[in-house]
Protein backbone atom coordinates (compact mmCIF):
# COMPACT_ATOMS: atom_id res chain seq x y z
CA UNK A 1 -9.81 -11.86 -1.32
CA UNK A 2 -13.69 -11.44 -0.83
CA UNK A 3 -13.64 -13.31 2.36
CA UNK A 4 -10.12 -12.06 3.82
CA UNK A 5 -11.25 -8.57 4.01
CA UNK A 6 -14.64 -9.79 5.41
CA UNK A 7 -12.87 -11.73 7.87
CA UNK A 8 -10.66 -8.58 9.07
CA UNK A 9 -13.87 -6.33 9.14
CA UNK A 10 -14.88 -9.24 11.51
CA UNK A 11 -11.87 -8.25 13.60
CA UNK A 12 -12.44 -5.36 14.07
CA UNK A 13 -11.24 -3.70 11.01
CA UNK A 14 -13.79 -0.28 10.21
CA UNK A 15 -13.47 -1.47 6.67
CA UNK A 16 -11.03 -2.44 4.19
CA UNK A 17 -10.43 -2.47 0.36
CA UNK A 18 -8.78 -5.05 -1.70
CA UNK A 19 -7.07 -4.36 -5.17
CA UNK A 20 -5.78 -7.33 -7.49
CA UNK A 21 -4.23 -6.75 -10.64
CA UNK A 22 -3.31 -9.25 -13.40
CA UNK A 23 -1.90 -8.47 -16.62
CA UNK A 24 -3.31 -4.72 -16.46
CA UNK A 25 -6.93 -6.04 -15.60
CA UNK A 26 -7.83 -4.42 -12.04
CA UNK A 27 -10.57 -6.06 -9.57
CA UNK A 28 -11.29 -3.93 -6.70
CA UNK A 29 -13.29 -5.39 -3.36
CA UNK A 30 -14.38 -3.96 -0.67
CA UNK A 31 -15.98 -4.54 3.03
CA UNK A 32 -17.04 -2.57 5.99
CA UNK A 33 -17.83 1.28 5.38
CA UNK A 34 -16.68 4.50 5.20
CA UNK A 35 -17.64 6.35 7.60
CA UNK A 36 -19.42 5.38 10.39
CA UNK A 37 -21.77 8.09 11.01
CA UNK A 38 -23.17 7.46 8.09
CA UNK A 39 -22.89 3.75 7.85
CA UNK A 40 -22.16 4.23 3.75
CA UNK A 41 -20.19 1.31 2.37
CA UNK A 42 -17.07 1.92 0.33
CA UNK A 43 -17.52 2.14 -3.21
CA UNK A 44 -14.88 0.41 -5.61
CA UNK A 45 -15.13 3.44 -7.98
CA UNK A 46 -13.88 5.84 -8.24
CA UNK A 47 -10.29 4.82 -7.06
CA UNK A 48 -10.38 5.16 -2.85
CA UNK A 49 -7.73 6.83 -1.87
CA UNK A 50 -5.44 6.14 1.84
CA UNK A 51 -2.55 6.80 3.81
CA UNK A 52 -0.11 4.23 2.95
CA UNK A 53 2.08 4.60 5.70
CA UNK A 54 5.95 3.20 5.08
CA UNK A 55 4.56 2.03 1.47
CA UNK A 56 6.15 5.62 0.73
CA UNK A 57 9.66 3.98 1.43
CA UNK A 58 9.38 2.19 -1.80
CA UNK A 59 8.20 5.50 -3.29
CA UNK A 60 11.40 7.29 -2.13
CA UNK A 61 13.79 4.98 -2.77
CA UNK A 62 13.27 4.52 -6.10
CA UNK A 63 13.30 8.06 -6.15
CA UNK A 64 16.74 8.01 -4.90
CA UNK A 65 17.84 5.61 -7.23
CA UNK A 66 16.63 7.52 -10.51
CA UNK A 67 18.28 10.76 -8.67
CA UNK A 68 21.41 8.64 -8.59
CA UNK A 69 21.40 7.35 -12.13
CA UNK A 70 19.65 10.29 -14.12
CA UNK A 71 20.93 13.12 -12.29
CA UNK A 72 17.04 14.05 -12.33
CA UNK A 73 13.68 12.85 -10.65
CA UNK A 74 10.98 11.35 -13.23
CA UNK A 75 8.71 8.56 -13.72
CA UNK A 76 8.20 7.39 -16.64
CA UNK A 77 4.33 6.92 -16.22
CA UNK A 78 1.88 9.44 -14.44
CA UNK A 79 0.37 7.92 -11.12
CA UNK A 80 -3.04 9.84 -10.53
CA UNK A 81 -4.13 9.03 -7.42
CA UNK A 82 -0.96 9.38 -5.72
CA UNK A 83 0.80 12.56 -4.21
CA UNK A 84 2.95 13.59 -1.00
CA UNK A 85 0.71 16.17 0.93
CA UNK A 86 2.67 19.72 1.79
CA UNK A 87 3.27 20.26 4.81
CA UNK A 88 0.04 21.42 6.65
CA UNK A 89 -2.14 19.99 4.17
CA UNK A 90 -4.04 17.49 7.21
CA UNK A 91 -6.98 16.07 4.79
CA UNK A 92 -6.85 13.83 2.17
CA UNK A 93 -7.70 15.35 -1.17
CA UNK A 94 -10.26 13.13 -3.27
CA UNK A 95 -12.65 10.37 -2.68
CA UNK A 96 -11.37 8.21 0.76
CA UNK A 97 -12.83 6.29 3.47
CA UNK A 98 -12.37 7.65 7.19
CA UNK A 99 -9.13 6.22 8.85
CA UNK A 100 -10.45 5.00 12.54
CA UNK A 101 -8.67 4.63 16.27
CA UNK A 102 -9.44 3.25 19.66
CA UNK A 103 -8.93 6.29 21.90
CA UNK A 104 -9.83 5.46 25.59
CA UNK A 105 -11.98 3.25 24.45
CA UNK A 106 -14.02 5.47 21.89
CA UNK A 107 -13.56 4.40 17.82
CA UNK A 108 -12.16 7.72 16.27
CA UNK A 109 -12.19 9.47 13.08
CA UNK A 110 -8.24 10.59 12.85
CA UNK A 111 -7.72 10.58 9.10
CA UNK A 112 -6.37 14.35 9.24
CA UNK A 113 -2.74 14.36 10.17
CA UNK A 114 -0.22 16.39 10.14
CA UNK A 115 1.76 14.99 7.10
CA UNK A 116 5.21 16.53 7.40
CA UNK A 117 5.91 13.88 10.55
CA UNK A 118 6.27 11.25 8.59
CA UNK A 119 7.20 12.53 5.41
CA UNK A 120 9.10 10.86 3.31
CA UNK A 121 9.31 8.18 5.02
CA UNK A 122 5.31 7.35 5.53
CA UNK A 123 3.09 10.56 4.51
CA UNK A 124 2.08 9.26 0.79
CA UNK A 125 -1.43 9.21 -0.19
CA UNK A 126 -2.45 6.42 -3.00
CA UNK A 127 -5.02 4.29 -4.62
CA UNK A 128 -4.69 0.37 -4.18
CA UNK A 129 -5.19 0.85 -8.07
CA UNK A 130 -1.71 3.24 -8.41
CA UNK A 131 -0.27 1.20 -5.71
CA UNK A 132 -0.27 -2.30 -7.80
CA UNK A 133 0.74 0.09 -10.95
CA UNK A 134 3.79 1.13 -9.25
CA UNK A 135 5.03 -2.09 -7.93
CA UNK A 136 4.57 -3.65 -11.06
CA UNK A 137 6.20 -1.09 -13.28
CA UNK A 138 9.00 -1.03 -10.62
CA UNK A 139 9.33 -5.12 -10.96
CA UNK A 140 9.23 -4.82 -15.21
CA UNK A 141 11.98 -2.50 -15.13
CA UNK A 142 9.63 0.32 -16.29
CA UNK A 143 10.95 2.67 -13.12
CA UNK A 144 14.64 2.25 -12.70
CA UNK A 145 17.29 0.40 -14.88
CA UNK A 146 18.86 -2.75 -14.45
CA UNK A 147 21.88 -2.32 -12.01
CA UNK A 148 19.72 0.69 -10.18
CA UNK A 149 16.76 -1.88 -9.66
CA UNK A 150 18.94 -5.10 -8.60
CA UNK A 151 19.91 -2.49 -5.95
CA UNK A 152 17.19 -1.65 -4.41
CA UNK A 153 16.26 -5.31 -4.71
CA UNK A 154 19.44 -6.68 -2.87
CA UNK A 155 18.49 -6.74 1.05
CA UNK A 156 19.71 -8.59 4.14
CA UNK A 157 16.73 -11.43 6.08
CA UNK A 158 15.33 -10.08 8.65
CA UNK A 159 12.59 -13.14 9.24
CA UNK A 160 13.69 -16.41 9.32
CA UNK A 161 10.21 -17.63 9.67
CA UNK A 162 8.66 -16.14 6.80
CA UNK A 163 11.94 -15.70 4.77
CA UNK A 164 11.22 -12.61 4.51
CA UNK A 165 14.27 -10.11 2.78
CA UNK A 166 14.65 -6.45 3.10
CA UNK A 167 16.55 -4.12 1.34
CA UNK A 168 15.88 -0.20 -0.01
CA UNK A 169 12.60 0.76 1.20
CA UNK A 170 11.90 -3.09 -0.52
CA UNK A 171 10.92 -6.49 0.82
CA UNK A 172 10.78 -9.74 -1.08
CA UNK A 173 9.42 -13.24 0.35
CA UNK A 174 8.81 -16.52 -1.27
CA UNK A 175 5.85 -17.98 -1.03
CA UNK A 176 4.49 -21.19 -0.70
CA UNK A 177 3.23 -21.71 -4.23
CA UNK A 178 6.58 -20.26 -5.35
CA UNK A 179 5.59 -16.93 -6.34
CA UNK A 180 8.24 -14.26 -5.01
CA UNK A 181 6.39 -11.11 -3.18
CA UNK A 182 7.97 -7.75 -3.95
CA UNK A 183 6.54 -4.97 -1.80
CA UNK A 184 5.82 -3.21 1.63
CA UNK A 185 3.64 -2.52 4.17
CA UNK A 186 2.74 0.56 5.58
CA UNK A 187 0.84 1.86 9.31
CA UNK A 188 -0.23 5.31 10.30
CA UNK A 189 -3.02 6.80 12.27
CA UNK A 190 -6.19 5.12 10.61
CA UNK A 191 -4.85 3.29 8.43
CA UNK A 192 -3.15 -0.31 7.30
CA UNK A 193 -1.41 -1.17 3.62
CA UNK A 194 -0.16 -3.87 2.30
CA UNK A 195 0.93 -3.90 -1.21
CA UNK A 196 3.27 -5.47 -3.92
CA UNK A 197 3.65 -7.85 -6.53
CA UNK A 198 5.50 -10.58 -8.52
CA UNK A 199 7.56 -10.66 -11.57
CA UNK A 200 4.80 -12.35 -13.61
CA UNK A 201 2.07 -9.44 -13.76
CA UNK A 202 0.00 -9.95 -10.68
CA UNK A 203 -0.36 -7.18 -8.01
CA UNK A 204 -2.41 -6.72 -4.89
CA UNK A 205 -3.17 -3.58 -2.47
CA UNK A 206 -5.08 -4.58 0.64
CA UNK A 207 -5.79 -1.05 2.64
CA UNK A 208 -7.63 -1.23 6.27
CA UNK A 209 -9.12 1.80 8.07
CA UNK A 210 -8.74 0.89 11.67
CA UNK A 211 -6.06 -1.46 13.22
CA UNK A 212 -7.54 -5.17 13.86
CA UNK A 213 -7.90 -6.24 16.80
CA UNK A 214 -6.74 -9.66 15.98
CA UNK A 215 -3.39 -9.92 13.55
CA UNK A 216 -4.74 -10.91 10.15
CA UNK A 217 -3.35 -13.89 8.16
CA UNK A 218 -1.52 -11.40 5.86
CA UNK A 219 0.91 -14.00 4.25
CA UNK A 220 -2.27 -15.67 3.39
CA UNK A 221 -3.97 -12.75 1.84
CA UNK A 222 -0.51 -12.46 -0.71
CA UNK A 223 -1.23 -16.06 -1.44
CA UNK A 224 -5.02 -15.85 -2.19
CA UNK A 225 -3.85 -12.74 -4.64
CA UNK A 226 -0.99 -13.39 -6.39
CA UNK A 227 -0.56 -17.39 -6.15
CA UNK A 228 -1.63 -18.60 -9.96
């Protein structure tokens, strides 16, 4: 994962953090800094946190679903890095890297945003750390039960070339040592998230702070991570 985040601070990425989790052990990498008046590089600890973008879909959904079959919303586990700002609330609480933009031509700081545009559908804030938690607690049937999490599972293609199956707030892909991706991506001003994991333990987070300016090999960072 070492070189894959090198390679898209190569491309123009402002920097970029990489989160792997197997079996409840978490490696965290990073590359490029975070912020670039200062040039400082971003640190691995404490937990970075981002702007996830449409990750929050997953987030809501499941939300939904434990509405639907409790009657109540709860997770079973605490996620600490991870909240929904209030309206109005444009900076990120907590240790975070800038989020960057090309704006007629100049690279801009524009990680404070007005969270209550995308809401519920892309204003979440999270760790790559609570990120892989959640996906793999939502895989191990720790979130919703049974028939609530074969629904949000159940989808419709909408790839043919990578295979790739959504469904509530929830995509799913094979890939090509096997292993079956469960997760989402996520885009919004500053920043780019990819995150999920399999049914056998592993997880991975990749978060960017500034749009490449080449596309990344992204099905081959899911196969560097969670491929055994």
């Amino acid at each position: 994962m070492q070189e894959d985040i090198d390679r898209a601070v190569g491309a123009g990425v402002t920097g970029a953090i990489a989160t792997v989790t197997e079996n409840g052990a978490t490696e965290v990498r990073t590359a490029g800094v975070a912020d670039l008046r200062t040039s400082a590089p971003i640190p691995a600890q404490p937990p970075q946190r981002t702007r996830v973008g449409s990750v929050t879909k997953s987030f809501t959904s499941a939300l939904v679903l434990q509405l639907v079959a409790e009657g109540k919303v709860r997770l079973d586990e605490p996620i600490a890095d991870t909240y929904l700002p209030a309206p109005g609330e444009r900076d990120i609480r907590g240790p975070h890297p800038a989020g960057y933009a090309t704006s007629d031509g100049v690279v801009t700081d524009v990680s404070r945003i007005e969270p209550s545009i995308p809401w519920a559908a892309g204003a979440l804030v999270s760790s790559g750390a609570d990120l892989n938690h959640f996906y793999g607690a939502l895989l191990a049937g720790r979130v919703l039960a049974a028939a609530e999490l074969e629904q949000i599972r159940a989808g419709v293609p909408i790839d043919p070339e990578s295979g790739m199956v959504y469904g509530l707030g929830l995509g799913s892909m094979r890939l090509s040592c096997g292993a079956e991706y469960v997760g989402h991506n996520g885009a919004i001003h500053g920043y780019y998230t990819l995150s999920g994991a399999t049914v056998d333990g592993r997880a991975v987070t990749v978060a960017m702070t500034k749009a490449p300016e080449t596309e990344p090999d992204l099905i081959g960072m899911l196969e560097h991570a969670l491929c055994p």
